[in-house]
Short mmCIF file of C-alpha atoms and ligand atoms in Angstrom, two decimals:
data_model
loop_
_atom_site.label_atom_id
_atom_site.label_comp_id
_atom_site.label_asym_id
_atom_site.label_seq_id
_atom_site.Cartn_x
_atom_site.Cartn_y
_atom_site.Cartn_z
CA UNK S 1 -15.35 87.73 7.91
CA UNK S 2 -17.14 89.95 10.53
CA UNK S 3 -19.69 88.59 12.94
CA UNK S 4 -21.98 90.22 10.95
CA UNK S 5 -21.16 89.13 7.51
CA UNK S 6 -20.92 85.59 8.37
CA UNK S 7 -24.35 85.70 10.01
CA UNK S 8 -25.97 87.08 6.43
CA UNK S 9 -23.77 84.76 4.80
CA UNK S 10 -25.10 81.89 6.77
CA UNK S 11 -28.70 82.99 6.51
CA UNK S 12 -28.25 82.72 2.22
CA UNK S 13 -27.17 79.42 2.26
CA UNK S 14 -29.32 77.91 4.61
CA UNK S 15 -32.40 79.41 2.62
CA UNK S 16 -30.08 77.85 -0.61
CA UNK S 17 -29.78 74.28 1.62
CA UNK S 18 -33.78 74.50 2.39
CA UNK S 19 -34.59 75.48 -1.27
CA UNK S 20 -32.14 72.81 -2.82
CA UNK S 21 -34.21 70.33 -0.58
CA UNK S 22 -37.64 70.50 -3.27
CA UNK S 23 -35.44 69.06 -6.61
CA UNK S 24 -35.25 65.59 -4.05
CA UNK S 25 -38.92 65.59 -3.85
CA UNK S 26 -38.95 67.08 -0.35
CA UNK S 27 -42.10 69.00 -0.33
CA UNK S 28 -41.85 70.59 3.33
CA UNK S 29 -44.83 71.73 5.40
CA UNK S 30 -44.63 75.12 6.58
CA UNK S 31 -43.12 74.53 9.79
CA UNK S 32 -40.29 72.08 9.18
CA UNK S 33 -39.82 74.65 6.29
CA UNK S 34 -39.94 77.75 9.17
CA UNK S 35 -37.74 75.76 11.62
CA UNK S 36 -35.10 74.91 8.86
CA UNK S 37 -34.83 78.42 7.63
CA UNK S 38 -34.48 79.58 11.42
CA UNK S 39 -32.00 77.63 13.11
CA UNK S 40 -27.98 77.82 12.47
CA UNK S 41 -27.22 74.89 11.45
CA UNK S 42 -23.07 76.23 11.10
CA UNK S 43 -23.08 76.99 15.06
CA UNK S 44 -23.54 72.95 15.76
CA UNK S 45 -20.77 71.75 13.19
CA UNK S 46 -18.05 74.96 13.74
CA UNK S 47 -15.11 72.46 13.00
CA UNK S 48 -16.06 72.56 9.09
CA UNK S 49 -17.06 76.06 6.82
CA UNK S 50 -19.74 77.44 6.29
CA UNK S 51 -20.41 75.95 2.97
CA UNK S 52 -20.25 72.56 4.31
CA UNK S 53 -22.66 72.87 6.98
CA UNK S 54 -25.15 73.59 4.46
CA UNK S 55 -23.96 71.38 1.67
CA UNK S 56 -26.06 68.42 1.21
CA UNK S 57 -24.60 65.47 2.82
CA UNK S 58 -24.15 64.45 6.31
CA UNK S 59 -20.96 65.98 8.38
CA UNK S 60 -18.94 63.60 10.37
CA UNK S 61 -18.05 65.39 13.83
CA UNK S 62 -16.75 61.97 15.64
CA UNK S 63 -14.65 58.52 14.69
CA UNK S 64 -13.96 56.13 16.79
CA UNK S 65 -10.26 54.45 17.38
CA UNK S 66 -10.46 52.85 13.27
CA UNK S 67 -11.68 55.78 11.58
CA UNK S 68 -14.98 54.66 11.86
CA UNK S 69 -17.63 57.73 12.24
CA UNK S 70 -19.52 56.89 15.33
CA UNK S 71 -21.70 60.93 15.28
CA UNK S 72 -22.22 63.13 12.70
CA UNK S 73 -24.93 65.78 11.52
CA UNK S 74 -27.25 64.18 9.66
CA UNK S 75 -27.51 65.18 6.02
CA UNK S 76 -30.51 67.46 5.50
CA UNK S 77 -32.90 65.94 3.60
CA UNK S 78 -32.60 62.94 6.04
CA UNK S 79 -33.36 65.56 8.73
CA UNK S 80 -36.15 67.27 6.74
CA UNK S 81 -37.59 64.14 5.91
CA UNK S 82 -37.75 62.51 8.99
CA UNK S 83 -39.15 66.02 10.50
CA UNK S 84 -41.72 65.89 8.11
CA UNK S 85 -42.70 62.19 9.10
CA UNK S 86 -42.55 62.86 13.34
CA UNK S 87 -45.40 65.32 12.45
CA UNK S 88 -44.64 67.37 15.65
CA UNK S 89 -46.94 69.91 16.87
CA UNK S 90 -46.76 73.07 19.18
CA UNK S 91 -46.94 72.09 22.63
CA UNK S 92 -45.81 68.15 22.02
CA UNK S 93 -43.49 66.63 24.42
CA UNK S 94 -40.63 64.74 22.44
CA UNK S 95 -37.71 62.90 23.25
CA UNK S 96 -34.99 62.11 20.64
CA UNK S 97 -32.30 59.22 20.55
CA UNK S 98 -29.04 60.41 19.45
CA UNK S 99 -28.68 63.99 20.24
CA UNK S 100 -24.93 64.53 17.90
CA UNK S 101 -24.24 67.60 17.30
CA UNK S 102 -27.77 69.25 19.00
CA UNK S 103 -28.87 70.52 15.77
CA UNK S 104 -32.34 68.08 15.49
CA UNK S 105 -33.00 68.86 18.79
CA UNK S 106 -32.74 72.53 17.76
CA UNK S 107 -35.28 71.94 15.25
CA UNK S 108 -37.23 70.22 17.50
CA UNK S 109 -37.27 72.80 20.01
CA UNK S 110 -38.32 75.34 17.01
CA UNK S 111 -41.27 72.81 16.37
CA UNK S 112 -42.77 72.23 19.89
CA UNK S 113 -42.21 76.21 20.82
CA UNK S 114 -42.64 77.40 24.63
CA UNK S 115 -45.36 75.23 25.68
CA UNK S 116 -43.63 72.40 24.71
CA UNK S 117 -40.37 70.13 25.67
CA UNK S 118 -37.60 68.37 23.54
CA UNK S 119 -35.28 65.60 25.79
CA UNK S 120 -32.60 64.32 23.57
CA UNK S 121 -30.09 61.45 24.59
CA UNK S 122 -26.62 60.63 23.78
CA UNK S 123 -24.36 57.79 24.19
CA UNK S 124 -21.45 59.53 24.06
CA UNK S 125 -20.45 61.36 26.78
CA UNK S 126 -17.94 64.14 25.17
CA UNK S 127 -20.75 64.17 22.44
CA UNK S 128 -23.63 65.02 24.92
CA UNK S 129 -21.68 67.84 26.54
CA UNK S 130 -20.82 69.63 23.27
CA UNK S 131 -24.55 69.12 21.89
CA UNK S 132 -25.61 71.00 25.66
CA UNK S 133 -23.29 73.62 25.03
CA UNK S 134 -23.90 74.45 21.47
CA UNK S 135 -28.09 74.09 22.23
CA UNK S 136 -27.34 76.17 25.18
CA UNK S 137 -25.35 79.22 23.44
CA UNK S 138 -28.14 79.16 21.14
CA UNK S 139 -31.15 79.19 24.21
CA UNK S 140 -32.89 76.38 23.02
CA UNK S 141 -34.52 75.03 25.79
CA UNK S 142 -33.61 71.52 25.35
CA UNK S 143 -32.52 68.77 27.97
CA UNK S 144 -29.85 66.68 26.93
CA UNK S 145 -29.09 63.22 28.55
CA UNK S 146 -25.95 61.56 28.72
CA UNK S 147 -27.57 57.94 28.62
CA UNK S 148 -27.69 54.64 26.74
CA UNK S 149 -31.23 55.76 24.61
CA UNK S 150 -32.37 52.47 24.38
CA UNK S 151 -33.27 52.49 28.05
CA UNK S 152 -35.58 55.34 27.06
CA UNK S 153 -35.48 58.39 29.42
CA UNK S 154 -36.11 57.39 33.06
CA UNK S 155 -37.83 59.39 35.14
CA UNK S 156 -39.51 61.49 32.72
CA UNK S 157 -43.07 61.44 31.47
CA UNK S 158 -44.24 59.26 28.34
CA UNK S 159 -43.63 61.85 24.94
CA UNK S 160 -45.97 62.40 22.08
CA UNK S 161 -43.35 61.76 19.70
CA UNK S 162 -40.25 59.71 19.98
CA UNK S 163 -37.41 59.73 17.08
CA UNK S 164 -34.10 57.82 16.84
CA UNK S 165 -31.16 59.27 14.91
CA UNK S 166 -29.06 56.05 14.78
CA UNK S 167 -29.98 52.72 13.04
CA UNK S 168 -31.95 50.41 15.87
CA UNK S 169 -31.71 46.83 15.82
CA UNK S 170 -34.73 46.62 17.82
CA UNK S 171 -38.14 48.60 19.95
CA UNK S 172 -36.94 47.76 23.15
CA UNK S 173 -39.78 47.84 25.60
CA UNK S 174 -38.89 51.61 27.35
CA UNK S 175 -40.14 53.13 24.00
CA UNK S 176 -43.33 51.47 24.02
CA UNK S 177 -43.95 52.51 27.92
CA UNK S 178 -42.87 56.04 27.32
CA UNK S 179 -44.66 56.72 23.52
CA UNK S 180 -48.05 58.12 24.07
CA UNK S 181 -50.96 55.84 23.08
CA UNK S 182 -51.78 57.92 20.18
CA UNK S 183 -48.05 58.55 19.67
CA UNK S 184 -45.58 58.60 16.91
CA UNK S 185 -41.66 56.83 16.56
CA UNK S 186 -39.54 57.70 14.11
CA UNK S 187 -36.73 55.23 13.75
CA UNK S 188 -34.19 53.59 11.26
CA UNK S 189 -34.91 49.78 11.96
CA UNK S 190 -32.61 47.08 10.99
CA UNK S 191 -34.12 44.39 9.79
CA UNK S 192 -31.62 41.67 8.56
CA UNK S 193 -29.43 44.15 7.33
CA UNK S 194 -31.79 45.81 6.15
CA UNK S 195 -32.71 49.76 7.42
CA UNK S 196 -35.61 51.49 6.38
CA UNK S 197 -36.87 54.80 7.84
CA UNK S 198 -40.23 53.67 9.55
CA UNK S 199 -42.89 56.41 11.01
CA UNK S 200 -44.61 54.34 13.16
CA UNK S 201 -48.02 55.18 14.88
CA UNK S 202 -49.27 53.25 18.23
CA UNK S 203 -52.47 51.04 18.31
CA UNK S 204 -51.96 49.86 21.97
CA UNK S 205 -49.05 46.77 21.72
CA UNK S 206 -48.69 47.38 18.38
CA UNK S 207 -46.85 49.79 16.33
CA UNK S 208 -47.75 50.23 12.62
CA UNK S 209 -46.26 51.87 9.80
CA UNK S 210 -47.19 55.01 7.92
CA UNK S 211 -44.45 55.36 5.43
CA UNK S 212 -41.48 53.12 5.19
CA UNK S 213 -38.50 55.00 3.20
CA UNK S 214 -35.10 53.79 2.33
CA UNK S 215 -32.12 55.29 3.78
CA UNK S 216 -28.47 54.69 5.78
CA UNK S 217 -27.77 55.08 9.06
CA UNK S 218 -24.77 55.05 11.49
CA UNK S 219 -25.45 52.10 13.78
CA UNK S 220 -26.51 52.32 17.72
CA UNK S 221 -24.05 51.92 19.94
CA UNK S 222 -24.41 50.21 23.47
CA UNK S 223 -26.91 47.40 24.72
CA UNK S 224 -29.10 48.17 21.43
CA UNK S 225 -25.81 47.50 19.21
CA UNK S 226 -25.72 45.49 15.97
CA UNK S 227 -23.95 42.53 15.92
CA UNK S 228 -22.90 42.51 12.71
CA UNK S 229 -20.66 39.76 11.59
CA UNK S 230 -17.77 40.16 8.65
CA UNK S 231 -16.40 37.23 6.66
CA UNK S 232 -13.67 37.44 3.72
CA UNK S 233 -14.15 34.63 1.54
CA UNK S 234 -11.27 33.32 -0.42
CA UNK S 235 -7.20 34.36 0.49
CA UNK S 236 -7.63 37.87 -0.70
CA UNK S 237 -9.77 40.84 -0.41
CA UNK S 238 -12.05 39.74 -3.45
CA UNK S 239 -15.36 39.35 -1.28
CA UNK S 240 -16.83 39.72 2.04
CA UNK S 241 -19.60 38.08 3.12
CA UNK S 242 -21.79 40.75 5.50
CA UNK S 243 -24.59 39.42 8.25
CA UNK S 244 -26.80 40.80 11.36
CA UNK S 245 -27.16 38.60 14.05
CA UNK S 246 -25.16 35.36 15.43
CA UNK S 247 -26.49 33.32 11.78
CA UNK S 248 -24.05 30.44 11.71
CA UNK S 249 -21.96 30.57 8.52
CA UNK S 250 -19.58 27.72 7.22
CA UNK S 251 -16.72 30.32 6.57
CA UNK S 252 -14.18 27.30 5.80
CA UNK S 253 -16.71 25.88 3.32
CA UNK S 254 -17.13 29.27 1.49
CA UNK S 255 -13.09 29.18 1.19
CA UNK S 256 -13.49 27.08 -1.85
CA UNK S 257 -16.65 28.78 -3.46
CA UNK S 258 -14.69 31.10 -5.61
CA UNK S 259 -12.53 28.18 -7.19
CA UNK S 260 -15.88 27.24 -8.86
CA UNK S 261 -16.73 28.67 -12.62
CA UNK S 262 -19.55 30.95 -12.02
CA UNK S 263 -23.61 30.20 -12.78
CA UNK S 264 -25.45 32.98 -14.03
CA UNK S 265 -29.17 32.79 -14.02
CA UNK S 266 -31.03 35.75 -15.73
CA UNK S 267 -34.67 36.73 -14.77
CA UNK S 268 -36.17 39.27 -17.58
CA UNK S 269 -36.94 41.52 -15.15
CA UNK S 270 -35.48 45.15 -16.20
CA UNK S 271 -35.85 48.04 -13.75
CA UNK S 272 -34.27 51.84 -14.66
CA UNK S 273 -30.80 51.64 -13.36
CA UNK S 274 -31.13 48.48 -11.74
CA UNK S 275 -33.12 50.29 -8.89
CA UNK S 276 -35.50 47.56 -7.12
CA UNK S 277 -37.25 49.16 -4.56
CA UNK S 278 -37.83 46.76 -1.36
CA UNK S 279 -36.58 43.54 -3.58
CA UNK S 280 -34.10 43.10 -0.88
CA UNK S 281 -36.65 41.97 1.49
CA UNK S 282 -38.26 39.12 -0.72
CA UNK S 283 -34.22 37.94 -0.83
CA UNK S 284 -34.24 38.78 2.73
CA UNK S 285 -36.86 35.68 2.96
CA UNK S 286 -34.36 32.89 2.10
CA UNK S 287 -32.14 31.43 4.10
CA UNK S 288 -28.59 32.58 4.15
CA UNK S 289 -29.37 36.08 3.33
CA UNK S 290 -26.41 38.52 3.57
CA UNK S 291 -24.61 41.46 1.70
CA UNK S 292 -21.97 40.28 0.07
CA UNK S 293 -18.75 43.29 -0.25
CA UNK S 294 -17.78 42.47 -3.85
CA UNK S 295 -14.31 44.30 -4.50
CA UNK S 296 -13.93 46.58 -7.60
CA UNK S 297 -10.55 45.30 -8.69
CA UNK S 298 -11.79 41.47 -8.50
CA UNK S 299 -14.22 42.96 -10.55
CA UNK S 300 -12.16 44.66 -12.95
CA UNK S 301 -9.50 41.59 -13.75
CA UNK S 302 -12.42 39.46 -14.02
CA UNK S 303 -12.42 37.27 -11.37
CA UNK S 304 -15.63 38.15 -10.43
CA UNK S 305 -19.13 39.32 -11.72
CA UNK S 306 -20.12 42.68 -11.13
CA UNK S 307 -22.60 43.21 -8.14
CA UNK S 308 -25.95 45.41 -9.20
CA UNK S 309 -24.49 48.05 -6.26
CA UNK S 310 -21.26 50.00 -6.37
CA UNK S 311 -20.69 48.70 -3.14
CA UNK S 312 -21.70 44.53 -3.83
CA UNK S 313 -24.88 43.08 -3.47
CA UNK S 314 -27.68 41.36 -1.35
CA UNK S 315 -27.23 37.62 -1.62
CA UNK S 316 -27.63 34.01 -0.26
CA UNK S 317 -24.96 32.19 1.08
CA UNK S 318 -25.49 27.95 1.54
CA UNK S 319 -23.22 25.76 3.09
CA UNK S 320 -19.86 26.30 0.47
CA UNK S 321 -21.79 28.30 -1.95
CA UNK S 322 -22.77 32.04 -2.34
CA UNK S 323 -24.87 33.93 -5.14
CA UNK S 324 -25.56 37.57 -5.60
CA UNK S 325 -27.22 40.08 -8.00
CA UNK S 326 -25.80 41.18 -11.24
CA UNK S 327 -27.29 43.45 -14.33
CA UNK S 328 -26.99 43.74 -17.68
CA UNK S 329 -28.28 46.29 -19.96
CA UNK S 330 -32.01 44.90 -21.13
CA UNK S 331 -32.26 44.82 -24.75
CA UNK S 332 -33.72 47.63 -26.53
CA UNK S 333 -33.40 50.10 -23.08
CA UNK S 334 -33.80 54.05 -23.28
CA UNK S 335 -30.39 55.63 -23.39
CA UNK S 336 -31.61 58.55 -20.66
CA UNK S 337 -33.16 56.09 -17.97
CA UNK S 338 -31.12 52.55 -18.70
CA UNK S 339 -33.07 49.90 -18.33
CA UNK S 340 -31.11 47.15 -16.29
CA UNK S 341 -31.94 43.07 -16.51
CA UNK S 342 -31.15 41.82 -12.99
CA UNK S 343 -29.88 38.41 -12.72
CA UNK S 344 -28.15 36.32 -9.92
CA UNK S 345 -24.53 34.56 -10.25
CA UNK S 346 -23.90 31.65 -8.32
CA UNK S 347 -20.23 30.49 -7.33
CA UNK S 348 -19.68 27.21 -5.41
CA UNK S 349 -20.37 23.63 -5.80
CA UNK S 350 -24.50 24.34 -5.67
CA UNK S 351 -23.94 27.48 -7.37
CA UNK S 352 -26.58 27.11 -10.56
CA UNK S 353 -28.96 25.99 -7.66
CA UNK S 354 -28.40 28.70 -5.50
CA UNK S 355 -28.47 31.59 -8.55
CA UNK S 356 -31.51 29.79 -10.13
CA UNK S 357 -32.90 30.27 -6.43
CA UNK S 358 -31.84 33.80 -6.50
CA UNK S 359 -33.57 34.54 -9.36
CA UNK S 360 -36.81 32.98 -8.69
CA UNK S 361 -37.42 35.03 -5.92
CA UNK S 362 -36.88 38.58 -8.05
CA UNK S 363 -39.38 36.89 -9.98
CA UNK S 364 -41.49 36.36 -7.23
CA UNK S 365 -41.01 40.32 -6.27
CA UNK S 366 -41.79 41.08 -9.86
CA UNK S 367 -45.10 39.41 -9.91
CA UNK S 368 -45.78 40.90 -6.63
CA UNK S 369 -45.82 44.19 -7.54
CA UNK S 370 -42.25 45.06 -8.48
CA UNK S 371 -41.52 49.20 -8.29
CA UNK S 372 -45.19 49.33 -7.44
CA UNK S 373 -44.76 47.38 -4.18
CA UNK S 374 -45.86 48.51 -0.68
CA UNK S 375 -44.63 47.32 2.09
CA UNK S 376 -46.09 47.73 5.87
CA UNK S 377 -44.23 47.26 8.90
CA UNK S 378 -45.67 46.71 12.47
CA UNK S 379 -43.86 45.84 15.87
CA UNK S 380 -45.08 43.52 18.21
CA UNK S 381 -44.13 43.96 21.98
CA UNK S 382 -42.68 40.20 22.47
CA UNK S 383 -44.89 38.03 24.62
CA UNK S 384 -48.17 39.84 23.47
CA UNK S 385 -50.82 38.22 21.26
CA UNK S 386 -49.84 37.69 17.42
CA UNK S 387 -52.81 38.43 15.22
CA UNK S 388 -52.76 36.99 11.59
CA UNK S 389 -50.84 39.29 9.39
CA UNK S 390 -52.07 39.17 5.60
CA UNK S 391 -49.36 39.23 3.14
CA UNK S 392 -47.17 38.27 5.62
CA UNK S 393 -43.41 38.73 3.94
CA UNK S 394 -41.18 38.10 7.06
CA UNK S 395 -41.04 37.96 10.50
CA UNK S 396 -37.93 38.20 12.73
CA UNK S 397 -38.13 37.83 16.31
CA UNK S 398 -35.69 40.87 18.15
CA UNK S 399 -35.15 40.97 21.81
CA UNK S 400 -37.89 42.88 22.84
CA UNK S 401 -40.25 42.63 19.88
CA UNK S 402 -41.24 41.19 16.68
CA UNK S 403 -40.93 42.79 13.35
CA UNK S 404 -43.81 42.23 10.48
CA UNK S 405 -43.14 42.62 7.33
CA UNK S 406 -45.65 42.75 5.40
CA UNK S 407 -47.01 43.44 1.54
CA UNK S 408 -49.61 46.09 1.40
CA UNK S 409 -52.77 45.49 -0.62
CA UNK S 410 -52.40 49.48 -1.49
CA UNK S 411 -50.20 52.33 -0.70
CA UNK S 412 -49.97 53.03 3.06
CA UNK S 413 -51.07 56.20 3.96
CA UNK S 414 -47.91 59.20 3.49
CA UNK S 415 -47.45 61.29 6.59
C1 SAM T 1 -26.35 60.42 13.13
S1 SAM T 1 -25.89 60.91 14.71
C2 SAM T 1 -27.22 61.91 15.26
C3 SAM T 1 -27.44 63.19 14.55
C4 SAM T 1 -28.11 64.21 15.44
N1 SAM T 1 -29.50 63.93 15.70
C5 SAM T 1 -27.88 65.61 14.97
O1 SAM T 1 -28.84 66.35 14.77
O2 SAM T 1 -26.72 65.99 14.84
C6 SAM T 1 -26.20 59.46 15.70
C7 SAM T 1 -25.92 59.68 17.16
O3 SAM T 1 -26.52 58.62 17.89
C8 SAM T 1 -25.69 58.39 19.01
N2 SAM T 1 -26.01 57.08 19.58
C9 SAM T 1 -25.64 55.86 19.13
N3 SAM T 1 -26.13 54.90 19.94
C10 SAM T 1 -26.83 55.53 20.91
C11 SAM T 1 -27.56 55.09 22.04
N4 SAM T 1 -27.66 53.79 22.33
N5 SAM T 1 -28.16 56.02 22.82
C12 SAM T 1 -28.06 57.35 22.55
N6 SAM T 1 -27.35 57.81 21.50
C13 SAM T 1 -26.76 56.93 20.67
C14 SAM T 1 -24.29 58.47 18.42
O4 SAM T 1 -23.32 58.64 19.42
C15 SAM T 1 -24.44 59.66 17.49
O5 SAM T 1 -24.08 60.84 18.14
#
């Protein structure tokens, strides 16, 4: 393909990639819409074709030394969507955590125009030098750091918008002292496991949420890393239990939980294909609360229950005993949009305790406010004054701050 014909070619399918962004529910303002049409997405990902770049999902550009992708390109209506929440405007000063492959930055750049400035950091070394290049072939004026981002950008000015590309397992105190005080951060915070997509605004030590969405994230690396712990219970591969943190676990007590018949407690509550939006954090409020990796084949030859997810399922673990989430069809459901009963099975010695447990609590999110439910999220700076926080869900102390989670008497406000 000429220069020229893979330049048109690449202009039809990024229009296709913006346009194929609405069907998701992506209604884009005119400039994220503008800044998606404009830049080439294809000249920050050249290892992959053309039809990839603008597919829908995320590209992987780097794994580390198990296979593990450690940068990618983000898929784009993750991009678009967290655009959309930043809410940048011409002439804002905005640094981003996680430059990959350049290509938010790009967008960025787009967004703030000439009066403006975009920093970007990236962990990676070999990463940060192709992002400069590739933002640099293109003339974006962009300044990319080679840096640990959770340090923030020393040296430099405080930004009008800050957003983080990688999953944070905490605010560390640099982003508070370089976010404007009427300022905006965009980040994926890990909560317990947990990530949500949180646009946060400022209100001195205390940043608030103004939409909270659901979505994955590849993990930060460096002083801000996860420590995520990973426990196979039983000989085989049949189930991994899955926690944040240093949470003691009794792994040579769960050894034994699987030799136990199961306990199945069901709940009545039926959601369309067992989708329970934010139920995870009203398990997340027990004790014990992990992901448990339930394997398909265990599954399959019946040694096991089926998690609600493809993947497993939130659940509790307690001394020798674990319980997680399971569905059945609900009686009666709609062929088109299933209607799924969630329930939770219990295996160990306490495991009709711990299930009945289980299920009380989806009960407890049911009566809440179920697929209604709102949730708000604030960050504390640690060491500052804790106000009372109505409908207080959970809180969970981080290194440099304190996470609220809380239940919102009505929707938050949509960015
Ligand atoms: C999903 S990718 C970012 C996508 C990117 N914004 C783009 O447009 O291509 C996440 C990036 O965050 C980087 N990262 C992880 N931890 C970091 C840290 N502590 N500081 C800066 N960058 C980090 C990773 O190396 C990876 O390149």
């Amino acid at each position: 393909m000429t220069l020229k014909a893979e330049t048109a070619a690449a202009g039809r399918l990024r229009d296709a990639m913006v346009d194929g962004l609405r069907p998701w529910g992506l209604a884009l303002s005119g400039r994220v819409d503008a800044a998606m049409r404009a830049v080439p997405r294809h000249l920050f990902v050249p290892e992959v074709s053309l039809e990839r770049a603008y597919g829908p999902d995320p590209v992987v550009t780097h794994r580390d030394g198990d296979g593990v992708p450690v940068s990618s390109a983000s898929a784009p209506g993750t991009v678009a969507g967290m655009l959309e929440k930043l809410d940048v405007r011409p002439g804002h000063r905005v640094l981003e955590i996680g430059a990959g492959t350049g290509y938010n930055a790009a967008l960025l750049a787009h967004l703030v125009g000439p009066t403006g400035s975009v920093t970007t950091i990236e962990y990676d070394e070999a990463v940060a030098s192709a992002a400069r290049s590739a933002l640099h072939g293109l003339g974006a004026a962009v300044t990319v750091v080679h840096g640990d981002g959770m340090a923030g950008a020393p040296g430099r000015p405080v930004f009008d918008r800050i957003v983080v590309t990688a999953g944070a397992w905490d605010v560390p105190r640099a982003w508070w002292e370089q976010l404007a005080e009427d300022g905006r951060l965009v980040v994926p915070m890990r909560i317990l496991g947990l990530t949500r997509t949180v646009a946060f605004e400022r209100d001195g030590a205390v940043l608030r949420s103004r939409s909270v969405l659901e979505d994955g994230f590849m993990p930060m690396r460096g002083i801000g890393a996860v420590r995520e712990q990973n426990i196979a219970v039983g000989a085989g591969p049949d189930l991994v239990v899955r926690l944040d943190d240093d949470r003691p676990v009794d792994a040579a007590a769960l050894h034994g939980a699987l030799n136990h018949p199961v306990a199945v407690s069901w709940t009545g509550v039926a959601v369309p294909w067992g989708w329970a939006e934010h139920l995870d954090f009203w398990l997340a409020t027990l004790a014990g609360f992990c992901r448990l990796l339930v394997s398909r084949g265990a599954v399959e030859a019946g040694r096991l229950m089926a998690p609600k997810g493809p993947w497993g399922s939130m659940g509790v673990v307690e001394g020798g005993t674990l319980a997680y989430l399971t569905t059945r069809p609900a009686p009666g459901s709609d062929v088109k949009m299933p209607n799924l009963e969630i329930g939770a099975c219990g295996y160990g010695p306490q495991g009709a305790d711990l299930a009945a447990r289980l299920a009380e609590r989806i009960g407890d999110w049911d009566r809440d406010g179920g697929q209604g439910v709102r949730l708000w999220i604030e960050a504390h700076l640690a060491g500052t004054e804790r106000p009372e926080a109505p409908g207080l869900l959970l809180a969970v102390d981080k290194r440099d701050s304190r996470v609220l989670v809380r239940l919102a008497e009505r929707a938050p406000a949509q960015v």
